[in-house]
Structure formats: structure tokens, C-alpha cells
mmCIF file of C-alpha atoms in Angstrom:
data_model
loop_
_atom_site.group_PDB
_atom_site.id
_atom_site.type_symbol
_atom_site.label_atom_id
_atom_site.label_comp_id
_atom_site.label_asym_id
_atom_site.label_seq_id
_atom_site.Cartn_x
_atom_site.Cartn_y
_atom_site.Cartn_z
ATOM 1 C CA MET E 230 -186.561 22.874 -42.948
ATOM 2 C CA THR E 231 -183.590 21.514 -41.023
ATOM 3 C CA LYS E 232 -181.705 24.010 -38.865
ATOM 4 C CA THR E 233 -177.960 24.159 -39.584
ATOM 5 C CA MET E 234 -175.000 25.833 -37.951
ATOM 6 C CA ASN E 235 -174.013 29.310 -39.116
ATOM 7 C CA ALA E 236 -170.428 29.566 -40.410
ATOM 8 C CA ARG E 237 -169.797 32.469 -38.015
ATOM 9 C CA ASP E 238 -170.345 30.062 -35.089
ATOM 10 C CA ALA E 239 -167.210 28.039 -35.891
ATOM 11 C CA VAL E 240 -164.707 28.927 -33.174
ATOM 12 C CA SER E 241 -161.530 30.668 -34.372
ATOM 13 C CA GLY E 242 -158.419 28.616 -33.713
ATOM 14 C CA ALA E 243 -156.357 31.714 -32.898
ATOM 15 C CA LEU E 244 -158.718 33.375 -30.392
ATOM 16 C CA ALA E 245 -157.664 31.597 -27.225
ATOM 17 C CA GLU E 246 -155.717 32.259 -24.053
ATOM 18 C CA CYS E 247 -153.441 29.917 -22.143
ATOM 19 C CA TYR E 248 -152.115 30.376 -18.626
ATOM 20 C CA VAL E 249 -149.684 28.123 -16.776
ATOM 21 C CA THR E 250 -149.468 28.267 -12.975
ATOM 22 C CA ILE E 251 -146.225 26.881 -11.530
ATOM 23 C CA SER E 252 -145.495 27.030 -7.798
ATOM 24 C CA GLY E 253 -148.041 29.813 -7.323
ATOM 25 C CA ARG E 254 -146.719 31.962 -10.195
ATOM 26 C CA ARG E 255 -149.074 32.486 -13.144
ATOM 27 C CA TYR E 256 -147.618 32.873 -16.645
ATOM 28 C CA ARG E 257 -149.512 33.922 -19.749
ATOM 29 C CA PHE E 258 -148.184 31.230 -22.058
ATOM 30 C CA MET E 259 -148.549 33.227 -25.275
ATOM 31 C CA GLN E 260 -145.682 31.295 -26.882
ATOM 32 C CA LEU E 261 -147.980 28.385 -27.717
ATOM 33 C CA ILE E 262 -148.710 27.923 -31.407
ATOM 34 C CA ASN E 263 -151.090 25.023 -30.830
ATOM 35 C CA PHE E 264 -152.298 22.923 -27.915
ATOM 36 C CA GLN E 265 -154.501 19.894 -27.471
ATOM 37 C CA SER E 266 -155.475 17.957 -24.385
ATOM 38 C CA SER E 267 -157.405 14.724 -24.239
ATOM 39 C CA ILE E 268 -158.450 11.920 -21.973
ATOM 40 C CA ILE E 269 -158.542 8.240 -22.763
ATOM 41 C CA LYS E 270 -161.024 6.162 -20.845
ATOM 42 C CA GLU E 271 -159.610 2.873 -19.627
ATOM 43 C CA LYS E 272 -162.120 0.079 -20.058
ATOM 44 C CA SER E 273 -162.368 -3.415 -18.689
ATOM 45 C CA GLU E 274 -163.828 -6.244 -20.722
ATOM 46 C CA VAL E 275 -166.809 -7.832 -19.012
ATOM 47 C CA PRO E 276 -167.640 -11.442 -19.910
ATOM 48 C CA ILE E 277 -171.418 -11.939 -19.929
ATOM 49 C CA LEU E 278 -173.067 -15.338 -19.764
ATOM 50 C CA GLY E 279 -175.321 -15.967 -22.743
ATOM 51 C CA ARG E 280 -173.522 -13.537 -25.089
ATOM 52 C CA THR E 281 -170.858 -14.277 -27.659
ATOM 53 C CA GLY E 282 -169.357 -10.816 -27.255
ATOM 54 C CA LYS E 283 -167.980 -9.095 -24.188
ATOM 55 C CA GLY E 284 -169.319 -5.906 -22.666
ATOM 56 C CA HIS E 285 -167.168 -2.965 -21.694
ATOM 57 C CA LYS E 286 -167.113 -1.001 -18.459
ATOM 58 C CA SER E 287 -165.225 2.212 -17.871
ATOM 59 C CA ALA E 288 -162.577 1.715 -15.186
ATOM 60 C CA GLY E 289 -160.687 5.014 -15.105
ATOM 61 C CA TRP E 290 -159.012 7.507 -17.401
ATOM 62 C CA LYS E 291 -155.649 9.035 -18.324
ATOM 63 C CA GLY E 292 -155.128 12.661 -19.338
ATOM 64 C CA SER E 293 -152.442 13.950 -21.676
ATOM 65 C CA PHE E 294 -151.571 17.149 -23.515
ATOM 66 C CA LYS E 295 -149.339 18.148 -26.379
ATOM 67 C CA GLY E 296 -148.529 21.344 -28.159
ATOM 68 C CA ARG E 297 -146.022 23.319 -30.120
ATOM 69 C CA ALA E 298 -144.531 26.568 -28.872
ATOM 70 C CA HIS E 299 -142.158 29.235 -30.054
ATOM 71 C CA TYR E 300 -138.688 28.500 -28.726
ATOM 72 C CA ASN E 301 -138.369 31.711 -26.692
ATOM 73 C CA GLN E 302 -138.922 30.832 -23.037
ATOM 74 C CA SER E 303 -136.962 28.901 -20.401
ATOM 75 C CA VAL E 304 -139.778 28.208 -17.919
ATOM 76 C CA ILE E 305 -140.255 24.593 -19.033
ATOM 77 C CA ARG E 306 -136.490 24.004 -19.320
ATOM 78 C CA GLN E 307 -136.122 25.267 -15.738
ATOM 79 C CA LEU E 308 -138.565 22.564 -14.583
ATOM 80 C CA LEU E 309 -136.394 19.961 -16.303
ATOM 81 C CA LEU E 310 -133.221 21.435 -14.779
ATOM 82 C CA ASP E 311 -134.767 21.401 -11.290
ATOM 83 C CA TYR E 312 -135.686 17.760 -11.763
ATOM 84 C CA LYS E 313 -132.152 16.892 -12.940
ATOM 85 C CA ASN E 314 -130.401 18.795 -10.149
ATOM 86 C CA ARG E 315 -132.666 18.154 -7.150
ATOM 87 C CA GLY E 316 -135.036 15.381 -8.185
ATOM 88 C CA GLU E 317 -137.856 17.903 -7.671
ATOM 89 C CA ASP E 318 -140.662 17.023 -10.065
ATOM 90 C CA VAL E 319 -142.914 20.092 -10.163
ATOM 91 C CA TYR E 320 -146.605 19.746 -11.017
ATOM 92 C CA PHE E 321 -148.519 22.699 -12.455
ATOM 93 C CA ASP E 322 -151.875 23.786 -13.906
ATOM 94 C CA ILE E 323 -152.713 24.777 -17.489
ATOM 95 C CA GLN E 324 -155.814 26.891 -18.174
ATOM 96 C CA VAL E 325 -157.093 27.197 -21.752
ATOM 97 C CA THR E 326 -159.955 29.529 -22.723
ATOM 98 C CA ASN E 327 -161.473 29.647 -26.200
ATOM 99 C CA ASP E 328 -163.298 32.932 -26.737
ATOM 100 C CA ASP E 329 -164.375 33.984 -30.231
ATOM 101 C CA PRO E 330 -166.652 37.033 -29.850
ATOM 102 C CA GLY E 331 -167.998 36.477 -33.381
ATOM 103 C CA SER E 332 -169.449 33.084 -32.455
ATOM 104 C CA ALA E 333 -172.739 32.614 -30.606
ATOM 105 C CA VAL E 334 -171.221 29.795 -28.525
ATOM 106 C CA GLY E 335 -169.375 32.182 -26.208
ATOM 107 C CA ARG E 336 -166.473 31.002 -24.021
ATOM 108 C CA GLN E 337 -165.181 27.671 -22.827
ATOM 109 C CA THR E 338 -162.465 27.281 -20.204
ATOM 110 C CA VAL E 339 -160.728 24.034 -19.256
ATOM 111 C CA VAL E 340 -158.288 23.909 -16.329
ATOM 112 C CA HIS E 341 -155.864 20.972 -16.367
ATOM 113 C CA LYS E 342 -154.683 20.101 -12.839
ATOM 114 C CA ASN E 343 -151.487 18.428 -11.682
ATOM 115 C CA CYS E 344 -149.776 18.642 -15.069
ATOM 116 C CA ASN E 345 -146.372 17.056 -15.456
ATOM 117 C CA ILE E 346 -144.064 17.572 -18.415
ATOM 118 C CA ASN E 347 -142.753 14.412 -20.133
ATOM 119 C CA GLY E 348 -139.438 15.981 -21.163
ATOM 120 C CA GLY E 349 -138.452 18.681 -23.580
ATOM 121 C CA THR E 350 -136.019 20.468 -25.832
ATOM 122 C CA LEU E 351 -132.890 21.697 -24.066
ATOM 123 C CA ALA E 352 -131.181 23.619 -26.873
ATOM 124 C CA ARG E 353 -131.873 24.122 -30.541
ATOM 125 C CA PHE E 354 -130.867 25.938 -33.717
ATOM 126 C CA ASP E 355 -131.681 25.737 -37.413
ATOM 127 C CA ALA E 356 -129.869 28.043 -39.822
ATOM 128 C CA ASN E 357 -132.651 27.563 -42.424
ATOM 129 C CA ALA E 358 -135.560 28.322 -40.094
ATOM 130 C CA ASP E 359 -137.610 31.513 -40.131
ATOM 131 C CA PHE E 360 -138.261 30.895 -36.414
ATOM 132 C CA LEU E 361 -137.597 28.170 -33.874
ATOM 133 C CA ASP E 362 -140.299 26.132 -32.197
ATOM 134 C CA GLU E 363 -140.459 23.176 -29.825
ATOM 135 C CA ASN E 364 -142.858 20.404 -28.867
ATOM 136 C CA ILE E 365 -144.304 20.232 -25.363
ATOM 137 C CA GLU E 366 -145.972 17.072 -24.036
ATOM 138 C CA GLY E 367 -147.160 15.850 -20.668
ATOM 139 C CA THR E 368 -149.884 14.377 -18.525
ATOM 140 C CA PHE E 369 -152.502 15.685 -16.099
ATOM 141 C CA ASP E 370 -154.357 14.033 -13.219
ATOM 142 C CA ASP E 371 -157.537 16.117 -12.983
ATOM 143 C CA TRP E 372 -159.468 18.798 -14.865
ATOM 144 C CA GLU E 373 -162.315 21.249 -14.458
ATOM 145 C CA MET E 374 -164.536 23.111 -16.919
ATOM 146 C CA PRO E 375 -165.714 26.317 -15.203
ATOM 147 C CA GLU E 376 -167.035 27.806 -18.474
ATOM 148 C CA ARG E 377 -168.921 25.894 -21.176
ATOM 149 C CA PHE E 378 -169.890 26.775 -24.713
ATOM 150 C CA THR E 379 -173.555 27.774 -25.121
ATOM 151 C CA LEU E 380 -175.652 25.342 -27.153
ATOM 152 C CA LEU E 381 -176.408 26.726 -30.586
ATOM 153 C CA GLU E 382 -180.044 27.349 -31.496
ATOM 154 C CA GLY E 383 -181.409 24.215 -33.133
ATOM 155 C CA MET E 384 -178.970 21.861 -31.472
#
């Protein structure tokens, strides 16, 4: 019989932690509603004699992140204000840990290094809204994975 994943081993979307470290100060960024980071590998086309198609060779990568947060902090806006006033473009780290104690996979932590915000919301209101939120987007230059999910039995 084929081994399958147990439903309890799906990782809860809400059981995560996020920390942002800016200029040596660490913030627990609990305002985030959702977050996603990704890398895109840049590839070069490689012409190959004797083939009608081209091969592909990885030639680098670009990292980006995006998320949505409750509109109740000014930390990111302060970075934008510092850039406007002084031309100081501050880079920071974002650490995300997924940890669902009900899942056999355990914890995974990814640390995004040299993050830089693309821009952001300065002010906002909505008389019809139950709560205010804002989008956060940026790039990162490096990343580490100090904790990895455990392979499930049968994988």
C-alpha cells in the first residue's frame, strides 16, 4: 500500500513568527497578516551544436518578498521618511519561522538578509473598513535556512 501524508502534517498558516531587525533593533512583526518570499533563478540560453533547441544554465537569482500587514505601525514608514529626508536607504533582515506543534514536520526558519523595501503606504483611511491594512513589498540579497522541516515518514 502506498504511504500518504497525514492531514495533521499540513502546516498551519497562522502558526508562524516573524521578526524584523533594523539597525540592530529586533521587532516582533506581529502585524503581518500574510507573507511570502521567493527567488527567481536567472537563466542564460546556451546554444548547442547539433541540437535544434537551446539548453539553459542558471546564471544568478533575484529575491523578493511581499505581504499584507495591519496598518498599525510606523516602522516601515520611518524607513521611507529617512530615505526621503537624508537619502539613507536602510537594509534589514526578516526572519520567518513556521512552527506547527501538531505537525510531524517540526520547524522551519528562513532568514532574509539585506532586505530593502520597495515603497509603501504613507497614510490611509476607509470609513467602510472593519480594519485597515497595507501591502509591503521589497527585495533581499541573501538568505539562510538554519532550521528545516523534517522529512515525513514515507517521503
